[in-house]
Short mmCIF file of N, CA and C in Angstrom, two decimals:
data_model
loop_
_atom_site.label_atom_id
_atom_site.label_comp_id
_atom_site.label_asym_id
_atom_site.label_seq_id
_atom_site.Cartn_x
_atom_site.Cartn_y
_atom_site.Cartn_z
N THR A 1 0.84 -1.18 0.00
CA THR A 1 0.00 0.00 0.00
C THR A 1 0.87 1.24 0.00
N ARG A 2 0.34 2.29 -0.54
CA ARG A 2 1.08 3.54 -0.63
C ARG A 2 0.53 4.55 0.36
N SER A 3 1.42 5.23 1.01
CA SER A 3 1.02 6.26 1.98
C SER A 3 0.44 7.46 1.25
N LEU A 4 -0.46 8.16 1.91
CA LEU A 4 -1.04 9.36 1.32
C LEU A 4 -0.05 10.51 1.28
N CYS A 5 0.94 10.47 2.14
CA CYS A 5 1.95 11.52 2.10
C CYS A 5 3.29 10.96 2.54
N ASP A 6 4.32 11.64 2.13
CA ASP A 6 5.68 11.28 2.53
C ASP A 6 5.92 11.94 3.89
N TRP A 7 6.09 11.13 4.93
CA TRP A 7 6.22 11.67 6.29
C TRP A 7 7.45 12.53 6.47
N SER A 8 8.41 12.43 5.55
CA SER A 8 9.58 13.29 5.66
C SER A 8 9.32 14.65 5.03
N SER A 9 8.20 14.81 4.37
CA SER A 9 7.87 16.05 3.70
C SER A 9 7.48 17.11 4.72
N ASP A 10 8.14 18.27 4.63
CA ASP A 10 7.81 19.38 5.53
C ASP A 10 6.37 19.84 5.35
N VAL A 11 5.92 19.90 4.10
CA VAL A 11 4.57 20.38 3.84
C VAL A 11 3.55 19.43 4.44
N CYS A 12 3.74 18.14 4.23
CA CYS A 12 2.80 17.16 4.78
C CYS A 12 2.77 17.26 6.30
N SER A 13 3.93 17.29 6.92
CA SER A 13 3.99 17.39 8.38
C SER A 13 3.35 18.68 8.85
N SER A 14 3.60 19.77 8.17
CA SER A 14 3.02 21.06 8.54
C SER A 14 1.51 21.03 8.40
N ASP A 15 1.02 20.42 7.33
CA ASP A 15 -0.43 20.30 7.15
C ASP A 15 -1.04 19.50 8.29
N LEU A 16 -0.38 18.41 8.68
CA LEU A 16 -0.90 17.60 9.77
C LEU A 16 -0.90 18.38 11.09
N ILE A 17 0.16 19.13 11.33
CA ILE A 17 0.25 19.91 12.56
C ILE A 17 -0.83 20.98 12.59
N SER A 18 -1.01 21.70 11.48
CA SER A 18 -2.02 22.76 11.48
C SER A 18 -3.43 22.17 11.55
N SER A 19 -3.64 21.00 10.95
CA SER A 19 -4.95 20.34 11.08
C SER A 19 -5.20 19.94 12.52
N GLY A 20 -4.18 19.41 13.17
CA GLY A 20 -4.31 19.05 14.58
C GLY A 20 -4.60 20.27 15.43
N ALA A 21 -3.93 21.39 15.13
CA ALA A 21 -4.17 22.63 15.88
C ALA A 21 -5.60 23.10 15.69
N ARG A 22 -6.15 22.89 14.51
CA ARG A 22 -7.51 23.36 14.23
C ARG A 22 -8.57 22.45 14.83
N TRP A 23 -8.36 21.14 14.71
CA TRP A 23 -9.43 20.20 15.05
C TRP A 23 -9.18 19.40 16.32
N MET A 24 -7.98 19.42 16.86
CA MET A 24 -7.69 18.54 18.01
C MET A 24 -6.99 19.21 19.18
N PRO A 25 -7.02 20.54 19.36
CA PRO A 25 -6.26 21.12 20.47
C PRO A 25 -6.73 20.64 21.84
N GLY A 26 -7.97 20.17 21.92
CA GLY A 26 -8.48 19.64 23.18
C GLY A 26 -8.07 18.21 23.42
N SER A 27 -7.50 17.57 22.40
CA SER A 27 -7.09 16.17 22.51
C SER A 27 -5.78 16.05 23.27
N ARG A 28 -5.77 15.21 24.27
CA ARG A 28 -4.55 14.99 25.05
C ARG A 28 -3.43 14.42 24.17
N VAL A 29 -3.79 13.59 23.20
CA VAL A 29 -2.79 13.01 22.30
C VAL A 29 -2.08 14.12 21.52
N PHE A 30 -2.86 15.05 20.97
CA PHE A 30 -2.27 16.17 20.24
C PHE A 30 -1.39 17.01 21.15
N ARG A 31 -1.92 17.38 22.32
CA ARG A 31 -1.15 18.23 23.24
C ARG A 31 0.13 17.54 23.70
N ASN A 32 0.06 16.24 23.98
CA ASN A 32 1.27 15.50 24.38
C ASN A 32 2.30 15.50 23.26
N GLY A 33 1.83 15.31 22.03
CA GLY A 33 2.75 15.30 20.89
C GLY A 33 3.46 16.63 20.74
N VAL A 34 2.71 17.72 20.87
CA VAL A 34 3.31 19.05 20.75
C VAL A 34 4.28 19.28 21.91
N ALA A 35 3.87 18.95 23.12
CA ALA A 35 4.74 19.14 24.29
C ALA A 35 6.04 18.35 24.13
N LYS A 36 5.93 17.12 23.63
CA LYS A 36 7.14 16.30 23.46
C LYS A 36 8.06 16.84 22.37
N SER A 37 7.50 17.58 21.40
CA SER A 37 8.37 18.16 20.38
C SER A 37 9.00 19.46 20.86
N PHE A 38 8.40 20.10 21.87
CA PHE A 38 8.93 21.35 22.39
C PHE A 38 9.89 21.16 23.57
N PHE A 39 9.62 20.16 24.41
CA PHE A 39 10.39 19.98 25.64
C PHE A 39 11.01 18.59 25.71
N SER A 40 12.19 18.49 26.30
CA SER A 40 12.85 17.20 26.53
C SER A 40 12.11 16.45 27.63
N PRO A 41 12.09 15.11 27.55
CA PRO A 41 11.39 14.32 28.57
C PRO A 41 11.87 14.60 29.99
N ASP A 42 13.16 14.80 30.18
CA ASP A 42 13.68 15.06 31.53
C ASP A 42 13.15 16.39 32.08
N VAL A 43 12.97 17.37 31.22
CA VAL A 43 12.45 18.66 31.65
C VAL A 43 10.98 18.54 32.03
N LEU A 44 10.21 17.81 31.23
CA LEU A 44 8.79 17.62 31.53
C LEU A 44 8.61 16.86 32.84
N GLU A 45 9.46 15.84 33.07
CA GLU A 45 9.36 15.06 34.30
C GLU A 45 9.76 15.88 35.52
N ALA A 46 10.81 16.67 35.38
CA ALA A 46 11.32 17.46 36.51
C ALA A 46 10.46 18.70 36.80
N ASN A 47 9.70 19.14 35.79
CA ASN A 47 8.91 20.37 35.93
C ASN A 47 7.48 20.14 35.45
N PRO A 48 6.70 19.40 36.20
CA PRO A 48 5.33 19.10 35.76
C PRO A 48 4.50 20.36 35.51
N ALA A 49 4.88 21.48 36.12
CA ALA A 49 4.15 22.73 35.90
C ALA A 49 4.27 23.19 34.46
N TYR A 50 5.44 22.93 33.81
CA TYR A 50 5.59 23.29 32.40
C TYR A 50 4.56 22.57 31.56
N ALA A 51 4.51 21.26 31.75
CA ALA A 51 3.58 20.45 30.96
C ALA A 51 2.15 20.87 31.22
N GLN A 52 1.81 21.10 32.47
CA GLN A 52 0.45 21.49 32.82
C GLN A 52 0.10 22.84 32.19
N ALA A 53 0.99 23.82 32.29
CA ALA A 53 0.74 25.14 31.72
C ALA A 53 0.65 25.07 30.20
N PHE A 54 1.51 24.27 29.60
CA PHE A 54 1.52 24.12 28.15
C PHE A 54 0.22 23.47 27.67
N HIS A 55 -0.20 22.40 28.36
CA HIS A 55 -1.46 21.74 28.02
C HIS A 55 -2.63 22.71 28.17
N GLU A 56 -2.63 23.49 29.23
CA GLU A 56 -3.74 24.42 29.45
C GLU A 56 -3.76 25.50 28.37
N MET A 57 -2.58 25.97 27.98
CA MET A 57 -2.50 26.98 26.93
C MET A 57 -3.10 26.43 25.63
N LEU A 58 -2.71 25.21 25.25
CA LEU A 58 -3.25 24.62 24.03
C LEU A 58 -4.75 24.33 24.16
N ARG A 59 -5.16 23.83 25.31
CA ARG A 59 -6.56 23.48 25.54
C ARG A 59 -7.46 24.71 25.44
N SER A 60 -6.97 25.86 25.92
CA SER A 60 -7.80 27.06 25.96
C SER A 60 -7.64 27.94 24.71
N ALA A 61 -6.73 27.58 23.82
CA ALA A 61 -6.52 28.38 22.61
C ALA A 61 -7.71 28.27 21.67
N ASP A 62 -7.97 29.34 20.96
CA ASP A 62 -8.99 29.33 19.93
C ASP A 62 -8.46 28.46 18.78
N PRO A 63 -9.12 27.36 18.44
CA PRO A 63 -8.60 26.42 17.44
C PRO A 63 -8.31 27.05 16.09
N LYS A 64 -9.19 27.90 15.63
CA LYS A 64 -8.98 28.52 14.31
C LYS A 64 -7.76 29.43 14.33
N ARG A 65 -7.62 30.22 15.39
CA ARG A 65 -6.46 31.11 15.49
C ARG A 65 -5.16 30.33 15.67
N LEU A 66 -5.22 29.27 16.45
CA LEU A 66 -4.04 28.43 16.64
C LEU A 66 -3.60 27.82 15.31
N ALA A 67 -4.55 27.30 14.54
CA ALA A 67 -4.23 26.71 13.24
C ALA A 67 -3.65 27.77 12.29
N ASN A 68 -4.22 28.97 12.30
CA ASN A 68 -3.70 30.04 11.45
C ASN A 68 -2.28 30.43 11.85
N ALA A 69 -2.01 30.47 13.14
CA ALA A 69 -0.66 30.80 13.61
C ALA A 69 0.33 29.73 13.16
N VAL A 70 -0.05 28.46 13.29
CA VAL A 70 0.82 27.36 12.87
C VAL A 70 1.09 27.47 11.37
N ARG A 71 0.02 27.67 10.61
CA ARG A 71 0.18 27.77 9.15
C ARG A 71 1.09 28.95 8.77
N SER A 72 0.95 30.08 9.45
CA SER A 72 1.75 31.25 9.09
C SER A 72 3.23 30.99 9.31
N VAL A 73 3.56 30.22 10.32
CA VAL A 73 4.96 29.94 10.62
C VAL A 73 5.49 28.81 9.73
N LEU A 74 4.72 27.74 9.62
CA LEU A 74 5.22 26.54 8.94
C LEU A 74 4.97 26.51 7.44
N LEU A 75 3.91 27.09 6.98
CA LEU A 75 3.54 26.93 5.58
C LEU A 75 3.69 28.20 4.74
N ARG A 76 3.39 29.33 5.31
CA ARG A 76 3.34 30.55 4.52
C ARG A 76 4.56 31.44 4.69
N GLY A 77 5.39 31.10 5.63
CA GLY A 77 6.55 31.95 5.88
C GLY A 77 7.50 31.97 4.70
N THR A 78 8.01 33.14 4.38
CA THR A 78 8.98 33.28 3.31
C THR A 78 10.35 32.94 3.86
N PRO A 79 11.04 31.97 3.25
CA PRO A 79 12.37 31.64 3.75
C PRO A 79 13.29 32.86 3.68
N LEU A 80 13.95 33.14 4.78
CA LEU A 80 14.79 34.33 4.86
C LEU A 80 16.28 34.01 4.83
N LYS A 81 16.64 32.74 4.72
CA LYS A 81 18.05 32.39 4.85
C LYS A 81 18.93 33.07 3.82
N ASP A 82 18.41 33.33 2.63
CA ASP A 82 19.23 34.00 1.62
C ASP A 82 19.45 35.47 1.92
N ARG A 83 18.68 36.03 2.86
CA ARG A 83 18.82 37.45 3.21
C ARG A 83 19.63 37.67 4.49
N LEU A 84 20.05 36.59 5.13
CA LEU A 84 20.78 36.74 6.40
C LEU A 84 22.07 37.53 6.23
N ALA A 85 22.72 37.44 5.09
CA ALA A 85 23.97 38.18 4.86
C ALA A 85 23.75 39.68 4.86
N GLU A 86 22.49 40.13 4.76
CA GLU A 86 22.18 41.56 4.78
C GLU A 86 22.18 42.15 6.19
N LEU A 87 22.14 41.30 7.20
CA LEU A 87 22.11 41.81 8.58
C LEU A 87 23.40 42.56 8.89
N THR A 88 23.24 43.68 9.57
CA THR A 88 24.41 44.49 9.92
C THR A 88 24.50 44.72 11.43
N VAL A 89 23.74 43.97 12.18
CA VAL A 89 23.76 44.09 13.63
C VAL A 89 24.33 42.82 14.24
N PRO A 90 24.87 42.91 15.44
CA PRO A 90 25.35 41.69 16.10
C PRO A 90 24.22 40.67 16.21
N THR A 91 24.51 39.45 15.83
CA THR A 91 23.46 38.42 15.78
C THR A 91 23.92 37.16 16.50
N LEU A 92 23.06 36.70 17.38
CA LEU A 92 23.30 35.47 18.14
C LEU A 92 22.18 34.50 17.84
N VAL A 93 22.54 33.30 17.43
CA VAL A 93 21.57 32.24 17.19
C VAL A 93 21.77 31.19 18.28
N ILE A 94 20.75 30.96 19.07
CA ILE A 94 20.78 29.93 20.12
C ILE A 94 19.80 28.85 19.70
N ALA A 95 20.26 27.61 19.70
CA ALA A 95 19.39 26.51 19.24
C ALA A 95 19.50 25.31 20.16
N GLY A 96 18.36 24.66 20.37
CA GLY A 96 18.33 23.43 21.14
C GLY A 96 18.91 22.28 20.33
N LYS A 97 19.81 21.53 20.93
CA LYS A 97 20.48 20.44 20.22
C LYS A 97 19.52 19.34 19.75
N GLN A 98 18.40 19.19 20.43
CA GLN A 98 17.44 18.15 20.06
C GLN A 98 16.18 18.72 19.41
N ASP A 99 16.25 19.94 18.88
CA ASP A 99 15.09 20.56 18.25
C ASP A 99 14.87 19.94 16.88
N ALA A 100 13.82 19.14 16.75
CA ALA A 100 13.52 18.48 15.47
C ALA A 100 12.83 19.44 14.50
N MET A 101 12.17 20.47 15.01
CA MET A 101 11.47 21.41 14.12
C MET A 101 12.44 22.31 13.37
N TYR A 102 13.48 22.73 14.04
CA TYR A 102 14.51 23.56 13.43
C TYR A 102 15.86 22.91 13.76
N PRO A 103 16.26 21.95 12.95
CA PRO A 103 17.47 21.17 13.24
C PRO A 103 18.70 22.05 13.46
N ILE A 104 19.55 21.57 14.34
CA ILE A 104 20.70 22.35 14.78
C ILE A 104 21.64 22.69 13.62
N ALA A 105 21.78 21.81 12.65
CA ALA A 105 22.64 22.10 11.50
C ALA A 105 22.13 23.31 10.72
N ALA A 106 20.83 23.42 10.57
CA ALA A 106 20.24 24.56 9.87
C ALA A 106 20.45 25.85 10.66
N GLN A 107 20.38 25.76 11.97
CA GLN A 107 20.59 26.95 12.81
C GLN A 107 22.06 27.40 12.75
N ALA A 108 22.97 26.43 12.77
CA ALA A 108 24.39 26.76 12.65
C ALA A 108 24.68 27.42 11.30
N GLU A 109 24.07 26.88 10.25
CA GLU A 109 24.23 27.47 8.91
C GLU A 109 23.68 28.89 8.88
N ALA A 110 22.54 29.13 9.52
CA ALA A 110 21.97 30.47 9.57
C ALA A 110 22.94 31.45 10.22
N ALA A 111 23.54 31.05 11.33
CA ALA A 111 24.49 31.94 12.02
C ALA A 111 25.70 32.23 11.15
N LEU A 112 26.16 31.23 10.39
CA LEU A 112 27.32 31.43 9.51
C LEU A 112 27.01 32.38 8.36
N ARG A 113 25.76 32.48 7.97
CA ARG A 113 25.37 33.37 6.86
C ARG A 113 25.36 34.84 7.29
N VAL A 114 25.30 35.09 8.58
CA VAL A 114 25.28 36.47 9.08
C VAL A 114 26.72 36.92 9.29
N PRO A 115 27.10 38.06 8.71
CA PRO A 115 28.47 38.55 8.95
C PRO A 115 28.73 38.72 10.45
N GLY A 116 29.72 38.00 10.95
CA GLY A 116 30.04 38.06 12.38
C GLY A 116 29.03 37.35 13.26
N GLY A 117 28.14 36.58 12.68
CA GLY A 117 27.12 35.87 13.45
C GLY A 117 27.75 34.87 14.41
N ARG A 118 27.07 34.63 15.49
CA ARG A 118 27.56 33.70 16.52
C ARG A 118 26.49 32.63 16.74
N PHE A 119 26.93 31.40 16.84
CA PHE A 119 26.03 30.26 17.06
C PHE A 119 26.36 29.59 18.38
N GLU A 120 25.32 29.34 19.16
CA GLU A 120 25.49 28.67 20.45
C GLU A 120 24.46 27.56 20.59
N PRO A 121 24.90 26.30 20.49
CA PRO A 121 23.97 25.20 20.74
C PRO A 121 23.82 24.98 22.24
N VAL A 122 22.61 24.65 22.66
CA VAL A 122 22.34 24.36 24.07
C VAL A 122 21.55 23.07 24.16
N GLY A 123 21.50 22.50 25.33
CA GLY A 123 20.69 21.31 25.53
C GLY A 123 19.22 21.65 25.34
N GLY A 124 18.45 20.63 25.07
CA GLY A 124 17.02 20.83 24.97
C GLY A 124 16.48 20.77 23.56
N LYS A 125 15.20 21.02 23.47
CA LYS A 125 14.50 20.95 22.19
C LYS A 125 14.15 22.35 21.70
N HIS A 126 12.89 22.54 21.33
CA HIS A 126 12.47 23.76 20.66
C HIS A 126 12.42 24.99 21.58
N ILE A 127 12.09 24.81 22.82
CA ILE A 127 11.99 25.95 23.73
C ILE A 127 13.14 25.86 24.74
N SER A 128 14.34 25.96 24.21
CA SER A 128 15.54 25.81 25.04
C SER A 128 15.66 26.93 26.06
N VAL A 129 15.07 28.07 25.80
CA VAL A 129 15.15 29.17 26.77
C VAL A 129 14.41 28.80 28.06
N VAL A 130 13.41 27.94 27.96
CA VAL A 130 12.70 27.47 29.16
C VAL A 130 13.43 26.27 29.73
N GLU A 131 13.85 25.37 28.86
CA GLU A 131 14.50 24.14 29.32
C GLU A 131 15.86 24.39 29.97
N ARG A 132 16.61 25.28 29.42
CA ARG A 132 17.97 25.54 29.89
C ARG A 132 18.16 27.03 30.15
N CYS A 133 17.27 27.59 30.96
CA CYS A 133 17.25 29.04 31.15
C CYS A 133 18.57 29.59 31.69
N ALA A 134 19.21 28.90 32.62
CA ALA A 134 20.48 29.40 33.16
C ALA A 134 21.57 29.43 32.09
N GLU A 135 21.63 28.37 31.30
CA GLU A 135 22.62 28.28 30.21
C GLU A 135 22.38 29.37 29.17
N VAL A 136 21.13 29.55 28.78
CA VAL A 136 20.78 30.58 27.78
C VAL A 136 21.07 31.97 28.34
N SER A 137 20.73 32.20 29.60
CA SER A 137 21.00 33.50 30.23
C SER A 137 22.48 33.82 30.23
N GLU A 138 23.31 32.83 30.55
CA GLU A 138 24.76 33.04 30.56
C GLU A 138 25.28 33.36 29.16
N ILE A 139 24.78 32.67 28.16
CA ILE A 139 25.19 32.94 26.77
C ILE A 139 24.79 34.35 26.38
N LEU A 140 23.56 34.76 26.74
CA LEU A 140 23.10 36.11 26.43
C LEU A 140 23.95 37.17 27.14
N ARG A 141 24.26 36.93 28.43
CA ARG A 141 25.10 37.88 29.17
C ARG A 141 26.47 38.02 28.51
N ASP A 142 27.09 36.90 28.14
CA ASP A 142 28.40 36.95 27.49
C ASP A 142 28.34 37.68 26.16
N PHE A 143 27.32 37.38 25.38
CA PHE A 143 27.16 38.01 24.07
C PHE A 143 26.99 39.53 24.23
N LEU A 144 26.10 39.94 25.13
CA LEU A 144 25.86 41.37 25.33
C LEU A 144 27.08 42.08 25.89
N ALA A 145 27.77 41.45 26.84
CA ALA A 145 28.99 42.05 27.39
C ALA A 145 30.04 42.24 26.30
N HIS A 146 30.20 41.25 25.45
CA HIS A 146 31.15 41.33 24.34
C HIS A 146 30.76 42.46 23.39
N GLU A 147 29.50 42.54 23.04
CA GLU A 147 29.05 43.56 22.09
C GLU A 147 29.12 44.96 22.70
N ILE A 148 28.80 45.09 23.96
CA ILE A 148 28.89 46.39 24.64
C ILE A 148 30.36 46.82 24.72
N GLY A 149 31.22 45.86 25.03
CA GLY A 149 32.66 46.13 25.08
C GLY A 149 33.18 46.59 23.73
N ARG A 150 32.74 45.97 22.67
CA ARG A 150 33.16 46.35 21.31
C ARG A 150 32.68 47.75 20.97
N ALA A 151 31.49 48.10 21.42
CA ALA A 151 30.91 49.42 21.11
C ALA A 151 31.69 50.54 21.78
N HIS A 152 32.37 50.24 22.89
CA HIS A 152 33.12 51.27 23.63
C HIS A 152 34.58 51.33 23.24
N VAL A 153 34.99 50.53 22.29
CA VAL A 153 36.41 50.53 21.89
C VAL A 153 36.65 51.59 20.85
#
């Protein structure tokens, strides 16, 4: 038998995600799937409040608006990677090492496209700022201190 879509296809996956956002945000299966793609299992286990707040946010979201937001990011967004070389401001890209939605190799490539861009991989998945807040804060402090120091030279 032939599958209706190629599961490795970004468009197919995006269509499924936006359909789930529209028709299943109240479904625990959908919410668990989204939570598992955003947070590492160890973070969810150690911080049940994250999972609870995330589930409540999805459960209470307006399904049509949630689906539109997903579509705008995943399906309708204009790829900007070819324009990254136009940036003229200090740029820091922080990415979760286990982020399946935005793979770390793509994030590293994005940072390399920016003149003087800096790339910092951190533990975690898609919401690494929540998962590894101390690590991300330290990276931000170092980056800002370096840039402020450069501005005063």
